[in-house]
């Protein structure tokens, strides 16, 4: 899932995302809550309409940004007080408020409000953080169920908004298990594994996914948050992960890092100054069909904004291509994939 | 003609320019000479191939940027010494060198090296500047004729590269006349009126165009450089001007200024925060069909690069739409228009 932090997958127009075959994108609740504001988006009919994206949308709970962008946050059992990174104004997020904001945004999938446990965290810290996440999951789901009908769009198909729970537990497999079991009892519409890619070694990421995934029901979407490199997303998808999101393809693109069939390519390197070959000879995306490495390098060197756009388009095509190949290689009878596809169906 | 200073019409991909109906774009010789360098572009087969634009291209002579970006330039009869705005390195442009660089870039149309007379300029200054421009026009054309076959592309149609002269003369109509007559004697492939939009009142711009245009042959393209606002380009086109270029539609777009059928619209204004109407209700461009004023304002407020792209696409559509309507309103028998179209035919 390409990440559209502020209601835009940075530098890429929506029709291009459609041409790339993106079926779902993310919005960040924290950013959209602060600007332009969830009430403004509600009044305009919700995020789909506001950003002109008549396909699937997922919003995170805002928790991750509250924790990662705010050094002065204050956490209580009730919620988190934090300051806006834009103007320093004070805000308070509870599980109920996060769900209210997400319902106002009206994505197809919202996420329970959780605390993303930092890495490293000792056992007592991870236990305390998990206690909070599980209590907040319960409150998020209860509030969601009571208010899910308040989305700012009509819902003729009746499939409605869905809410996913997030498994935390730091790098302790027994805590992960405990969390997964409790969330499954609550019966969310889907389950995410959070708190990964926060600085831990890749082997640990893999171990946590491998240990947690079998505890989550196969007939509901299973989502690993915030990953990853191309080889990782392929590996995780083959393990049974249905959904992943990451800013990496677009953020790396803006810094000149291209992902290709031949590995990573830093397009700023002088060796590409007169390289008339396509960014990736094995790629048939709209960028590789038309532009040379030399041109993409020139755009970076010249500080031209088109560079971010073209690099992002290629990287997204590369990532979406990986997932397409994984899907193609799965037998049609695999229930897991079908469930995922159903969940991602575009709203009419 | 949209301006593609550094080999890109800022923020707009080439396929989008094609979809907008752009038939010719500009490259700036000064910028491309400094980065990536004209010899690199020559080795890669010329500017068309380098930027993947298989349609018409025009390069300016570099003179305007040398004069406007360099406070420490030193002008002699032979040429201009200037410092790179990128690294301070010293460079010397003569008419012959400007033409050599432009032949290496290999656009369809190159421009004679001229001195853009500043405004205001007293009569003796304008006369001295004009003397230089006319001597340089002669040298540019002689050098062009001797070397035009050295373009870095094959030329099966044999139409080849063309060279336009530039009428200067400050705001003195008799100097303009003198310059136009001399250039016409030299028999350029087309003629530009330069040295306008340099700070003079609009009435003076109009007067200079009105006085100079009838002196230039109708059966060759007549080009007014560096204009203008929508009402101006329509007015000039109806007077018989065949070509104009300006950074205004794209530069204004990046600052949030949209040109619409209802006048100028500053999309940053708070009044558009929840305005779900299209940027221009009378426009059917790909931006006005899909996005709201509220979304475009949000992108500006959030500092998102997509804002520059979408605003630029609309403004270019608006400008190109004006010119299309002017062309449609001209009788097919008008020789002037036909000559212009022939000259702008895309290279195979």
XYZ file of C-alpha atoms in Angstrom, chain A residues 5-15 18 32 35-36 39-40 43-45 49-55 273-276 286 290-292 294-295 298-299 301-306 309-310 313, chain B residues 5-15 18 32 35-36 39-40 43-45 49-55 273-276 286 290-292 294-295 298-299 301-306 309-310 313:
96
model
C 0.634 10.803 4.402
C -1.116 14.121 3.886
C -3.747 12.955 1.416
C -1.256 12.552 -1.429
C 1.240 9.846 -2.283
C 4.013 12.413 -2.463
C 4.667 13.765 -5.989
C 2.383 11.230 -7.758
C -1.019 12.253 -9.198
C -3.977 9.997 -8.475
C -4.513 8.992 -12.120
C -4.488 4.155 -10.867
C -4.880 14.965 8.352
C -4.262 19.811 8.522
C -6.759 20.337 6.959
C -14.068 17.969 10.602
C -13.315 19.822 7.365
C -17.943 18.201 5.873
C -16.544 17.600 2.392
C -17.786 14.024 2.340
C -13.951 12.496 -2.065
C -11.538 15.121 -0.726
C -8.495 13.630 -2.429
C -10.459 12.174 -5.374
C -9.543 8.549 -4.717
C -12.604 6.366 -5.413
C -10.764 3.221 -4.351
C 25.658 10.830 -16.241
C 25.523 9.586 -19.837
C 23.835 6.232 -19.300
C 21.090 6.090 -21.891
C 5.965 4.276 -17.797
C 10.436 6.555 -21.702
C 13.360 7.989 -19.734
C 17.061 7.217 -19.379
C 21.085 10.004 -17.582
C 17.908 12.085 -17.652
C 20.161 15.202 -14.504
C 16.808 15.969 -12.880
C 21.413 17.120 -10.065
C 19.369 20.084 -11.231
C 17.060 19.870 -8.210
C 14.022 19.452 -10.444
C 10.781 18.312 -8.786
C 10.039 16.018 -11.729
C 7.756 12.162 -9.459
C 9.502 9.924 -11.981
C 6.532 6.179 -10.159
C 14.392 25.605 -18.546
C 16.580 22.699 -17.508
C 15.160 20.103 -19.875
C 11.884 19.766 -17.976
C 8.765 21.888 -17.883
C 8.981 22.112 -14.119
C 6.923 19.448 -12.275
C 5.118 18.185 -15.418
C 5.981 14.813 -17.012
C 6.409 14.699 -20.777
C 3.409 12.416 -21.369
C 1.596 15.581 -24.793
C 21.781 23.194 -20.240
C 24.400 21.368 -16.529
C 24.564 18.645 -17.801
C 28.735 18.122 -25.169
C 27.131 15.471 -22.948
C 26.965 12.621 -27.204
C 23.549 11.348 -26.140
C 21.990 12.308 -29.463
C 16.429 12.215 -27.133
C 17.908 13.244 -23.780
C 14.630 14.508 -22.379
C 12.457 12.116 -24.405
C 10.533 14.792 -26.281
C 10.015 13.646 -29.880
C 8.282 16.875 -30.802
C -10.487 25.714 2.281
C -13.739 23.815 1.815
C -14.572 24.815 -1.747
C -15.442 21.588 -3.500
C -7.504 16.705 -16.209
C -10.833 15.494 -10.932
C -9.749 17.795 -8.107
C -11.388 20.478 -5.989
C -10.111 22.635 -1.415
C -7.735 19.808 -2.300
C -4.591 21.719 1.039
C -1.648 20.575 -1.089
C -0.774 24.521 2.674
C 0.861 21.172 3.342
C 3.841 22.015 1.138
C 3.180 18.997 -1.072
C 5.026 18.828 -4.407
C 1.892 17.515 -6.121
C 2.273 19.593 -10.675
C -1.509 19.958 -10.581
C -1.110 21.283 -15.520
